Structure formats: structure tokens, C-alpha cells
């Protein structure tokens, strides 16, 4: 059963520490998304990649967030330094978009980040 | 820019009654529309999508949605609600004209009462 895998599932860290979240997209998917979910803002798109190239990261605070795809099986989202306002659930999703993009995105279970 | 509105934060329905979760969208051109469901401490699960063709789309767990172009709506429906349908429901839209990702509404919490 193909699925998007995210690690860790939960992370508690102190303010100022670096946080790295990892995502393994579904094999064969060419597009990877990072979303953040909070009670106040709902689901916000942070960044997304197609064929490992970043297409849009305008949703990320550039001074502290970075997203990369070192290879086709791994996407990372890094926060340095972390702040309490970064506390949220971070979702990775993947899909295959052959130009028209009429397919759905598949979501991982999320990483619940708490910054104290 | 594309956007989605889910006008209700919360919908309560008795078990066995029909349910409707509302969604309206704004996009230039013909939209791709999606519904997802999120159970507690889980990721979003795909329910159904409208790309083209029949305006009534059937999806998982007995859910269906009706695309109405004149009203720019894509309401989610189910003829008979189950307690296990209680969850957070998200409508999403994508403009097929460009390399744009899914844009989600704020979500509607559905509570089915036994």
C-alpha cells in the first residue's frame, strides 16, 4: 500500500533549536508539497517541488525556513532557529502531475511540532 | 488567484439524516475540485474530485458532491450520515491553467450525533 511517510511524527523542541522534518513521497510521484496546519490559519502551502526543482516557496518565512529535495525519495523541511509561533502540524503530500495536474495529492500523517 | 470558501465552521447532523457540507470556489476558467477528510491526528484523505463530465461525482464512503458552475459551488453530500463520518472536511481547488498547487478551504467540522 503506497503512502507518504513523514518523520518524526512528533517533535518537541526549545526555541532557537534547529528542526528537520523528513518526507518520503510515494514512489513515482513527481510533485511534493509542504503544508502547515494551524487552528488559526488552516492549511497553508509552504513550498512545493516538481521533479525535485522548487516551483514555489513563497509561503515560507525565508529567513528561517528552508526546503530541499536531495533526491527523489526524500524531501526535507528545516527550521532554524525555531520559534514558538512555528508550533503546528506540518504535512507533506505528493502527487503525479503530467502537465494537467488533474490527479489528487496524497498526504502523509504529519509532523506535530511544538516549540517551547 | 484561486480561492475556496467553506462558510460553515461546524455542521451538526443526526445519524441517519442526510448531510451537506458547503463549498464555493473562485478560479479563472474551469476548476479542478477536490474533497478531503481528516480524522483526529491523521493526515488528509482524498474523498472525491471533479475534473470534467458529469456534475455529480461519487467518492469514497458513500459521499458524493455536485458541481454547480453557475453558483461556483461544490457541496459535499451523503444521503445517510454515520457517527463515524464525524471529522474535519476540506474542499480544495486547482486552476488547471498553470502550475498551481491545491488551495484549501479552512475546513468544516462535521459532527454526527447518535
Tab-separated table of N, CA, C and O in Angstrom, chain A residues 9 33 35 37 40-41 43 45 48 50 91 100-102 104-105 107-109 112, chain B residues 32 34 36 38 41-44 46 49 51 88 90 94 99-102 104 106:
chain	number	residue	atom	x	y	z
A	9	UNK	N	6.941	11.851	13.810
A	9	UNK	CA	5.514	12.132	13.938
A	9	UNK	C	5.279	13.260	14.941
A	9	UNK	O	4.338	14.042	14.809
A	33	UNK	N	4.625	18.522	-1.955
A	33	UNK	CA	4.139	19.738	-1.311
A	33	UNK	C	4.436	19.702	0.181
A	33	UNK	O	4.387	18.643	0.801
A	35	UNK	N	2.752	21.531	3.511
A	35	UNK	CA	1.688	22.358	4.059
A	35	UNK	C	1.865	22.453	5.571
A	35	UNK	O	2.399	21.555	6.212
A	37	UNK	N	-0.502	23.239	9.083
A	37	UNK	CA	-1.874	23.363	9.578
A	37	UNK	C	-1.875	23.921	10.992
A	37	UNK	O	-1.236	23.385	11.900
A	40	UNK	N	-5.639	28.607	13.621
A	40	UNK	CA	-5.993	29.954	13.165
A	40	UNK	C	-5.968	30.086	11.652
A	40	UNK	O	-6.828	30.726	11.060
A	41	UNK	N	-4.972	29.501	11.018
A	41	UNK	CA	-4.761	29.724	9.587
A	41	UNK	C	-5.242	28.591	8.699
A	41	UNK	O	-5.260	28.737	7.471
A	43	UNK	N	-4.949	25.275	6.561
A	43	UNK	CA	-3.865	24.665	5.783
A	43	UNK	C	-3.200	25.721	4.907
A	43	UNK	O	-3.831	26.296	4.037
A	45	UNK	N	0.016	26.504	2.267
A	45	UNK	CA	1.069	25.933	1.444
A	45	UNK	C	2.371	26.665	1.746
A	45	UNK	O	2.439	27.887	1.659
A	48	UNK	N	6.508	23.885	-2.763
A	48	UNK	CA	6.335	22.640	-3.492
A	48	UNK	C	7.375	22.491	-4.587
A	48	UNK	O	7.945	23.479	-5.065
A	50	UNK	N	8.618	20.144	-8.149
A	50	UNK	CA	8.292	19.228	-9.236
A	50	UNK	C	9.591	18.725	-9.814
A	50	UNK	O	10.489	19.528	-10.128
A	91	UNK	N	2.507	18.986	7.108
A	91	UNK	CA	2.146	17.874	6.230
A	91	UNK	C	2.964	17.921	4.954
A	91	UNK	O	3.180	18.982	4.364
A	100	UNK	N	-1.342	18.412	-16.837
A	100	UNK	CA	-2.660	18.955	-16.496
A	100	UNK	C	-2.918	18.926	-15.001
A	100	UNK	O	-3.708	19.714	-14.499
A	101	UNK	N	-2.282	18.043	-14.311
A	101	UNK	CA	-2.391	18.037	-12.858
A	101	UNK	C	-3.772	17.744	-12.352
A	101	UNK	O	-4.209	18.314	-11.360
A	102	UNK	N	-4.489	16.843	-13.009
A	102	UNK	CA	-5.842	16.569	-12.547
A	102	UNK	C	-5.911	15.450	-11.519
A	102	UNK	O	-6.984	14.983	-11.187
A	104	UNK	N	-5.178	13.783	-7.686
A	104	UNK	CA	-5.192	14.253	-6.308
A	104	UNK	C	-3.808	14.150	-5.686
A	104	UNK	O	-2.937	13.437	-6.188
A	105	UNK	N	-3.608	14.860	-4.593
A	105	UNK	CA	-2.393	14.752	-3.805
A	105	UNK	C	-2.644	13.810	-2.645
A	105	UNK	O	-3.744	13.756	-2.094
A	107	UNK	N	-1.509	12.641	1.153
A	107	UNK	CA	-0.894	13.261	2.316
A	107	UNK	C	-0.254	12.242	3.259
A	107	UNK	O	-0.768	11.132	3.421
A	108	UNK	N	0.837	12.669	3.888
A	108	UNK	CA	1.404	11.907	4.985
A	108	UNK	C	0.630	12.160	6.266
A	108	UNK	O	-0.338	12.933	6.284
A	109	UNK	N	1.075	11.504	7.346
A	109	UNK	CA	0.386	11.614	8.633
A	109	UNK	C	0.717	12.910	9.356
A	109	UNK	O	0.057	13.259	10.326
A	112	UNK	N	3.846	16.736	14.110
A	112	UNK	CA	3.326	17.727	15.063
A	112	UNK	C	4.507	18.353	15.787
A	112	UNK	O	5.195	17.697	16.548
B	32	UNK	N	-10.514	22.380	-11.220
B	32	UNK	CA	-10.432	21.029	-10.687
B	32	UNK	C	-10.788	21.151	-9.207
B	32	UNK	O	-10.209	21.970	-8.493
B	34	UNK	N	-11.777	19.244	-5.352
B	34	UNK	CA	-11.467	18.072	-4.545
B	34	UNK	C	-12.109	18.206	-3.159
B	34	UNK	O	-12.289	19.313	-2.642
B	36	UNK	N	-11.411	16.438	0.726
B	36	UNK	CA	-10.583	15.604	1.583
B	36	UNK	C	-11.229	15.529	2.961
B	36	UNK	O	-11.931	16.441	3.382
B	38	UNK	N	-10.252	14.663	7.173
B	38	UNK	CA	-9.179	14.484	8.147
B	38	UNK	C	-9.766	13.988	9.458
B	38	UNK	O	-10.574	14.688	10.081
B	41	UNK	N	-5.688	13.441	14.490
B	41	UNK	CA	-4.281	13.020	14.485
B	41	UNK	C	-3.900	12.240	13.231
B	41	UNK	O	-3.003	11.386	13.271
B	42	UNK	N	-4.571	12.526	12.153
B	42	UNK	CA	-4.257	11.862	10.890
B	42	UNK	C	-4.033	12.885	9.788
B	42	UNK	O	-4.382	14.061	9.933
B	43	UNK	N	-3.478	12.409	8.691
B	43	UNK	CA	-3.352	13.268	7.517
B	43	UNK	C	-4.663	13.372	6.771
B	43	UNK	O	-5.666	12.777	7.162
B	44	UNK	N	-4.658	14.134	5.709
B	44	UNK	CA	-5.854	14.299	4.888
B	44	UNK	C	-5.998	13.097	3.959
B	44	UNK	O	-5.028	12.647	3.352
B	46	UNK	N	-8.071	11.623	0.623
B	46	UNK	CA	-8.837	12.003	-0.556
B	46	UNK	C	-10.196	11.314	-0.553
B	46	UNK	O	-10.300	10.114	-0.288
B	49	UNK	N	-13.198	13.853	-6.473
B	49	UNK	CA	-12.761	15.004	-7.265
B	49	UNK	C	-13.685	15.194	-8.451
B	49	UNK	O	-14.316	14.250	-8.937
B	51	UNK	N	-13.269	16.748	-12.259
B	51	UNK	CA	-12.359	17.260	-13.285
B	51	UNK	C	-13.166	17.757	-14.474
B	51	UNK	O	-13.008	18.878	-14.940
B	88	UNK	N	-13.062	16.359	10.113
B	88	UNK	CA	-12.852	17.678	9.523
B	88	UNK	C	-12.784	17.503	8.009
B	88	UNK	O	-12.037	16.650	7.505
B	90	UNK	N	-12.287	19.144	4.139
B	90	UNK	CA	-11.661	20.229	3.404
B	90	UNK	C	-12.047	20.153	1.928
B	90	UNK	O	-11.950	19.090	1.301
B	94	UNK	N	-8.075	23.679	-7.771
B	94	UNK	CA	-6.849	23.880	-8.518
B	94	UNK	C	-7.215	24.456	-9.875
B	94	UNK	O	-8.153	24.006	-10.518
B	99	UNK	N	0.830	25.949	-13.339
B	99	UNK	CA	1.491	25.036	-12.414
B	99	UNK	C	1.149	25.385	-10.980
B	99	UNK	O	2.014	25.722	-10.181
B	100	UNK	N	-0.122	25.314	-10.649
B	100	UNK	CA	-0.550	25.750	-9.319
B	100	UNK	C	-0.925	24.554	-8.458
B	100	UNK	O	-1.463	23.571	-8.951
B	101	UNK	N	-0.639	24.637	-7.184
B	101	UNK	CA	-0.990	23.540	-6.284
B	101	UNK	C	-2.440	23.660	-5.817
B	101	UNK	O	-3.130	24.618	-6.153
B	102	UNK	N	-2.862	22.689	-5.030
B	102	UNK	CA	-4.183	22.735	-4.430
B	102	UNK	C	-4.277	23.874	-3.425
B	102	UNK	O	-3.378	24.072	-2.620
B	104	UNK	N	-6.685	25.085	-0.354
B	104	UNK	CA	-7.690	24.503	0.526
B	104	UNK	C	-8.541	25.562	1.201
B	104	UNK	O	-8.081	26.672	1.486
B	106	UNK	N	-10.823	26.488	4.726
B	106	UNK	CA	-10.441	26.438	6.138
B	106	UNK	C	-10.929	25.176	6.834
B	106	UNK	O	-10.529	24.905	7.963
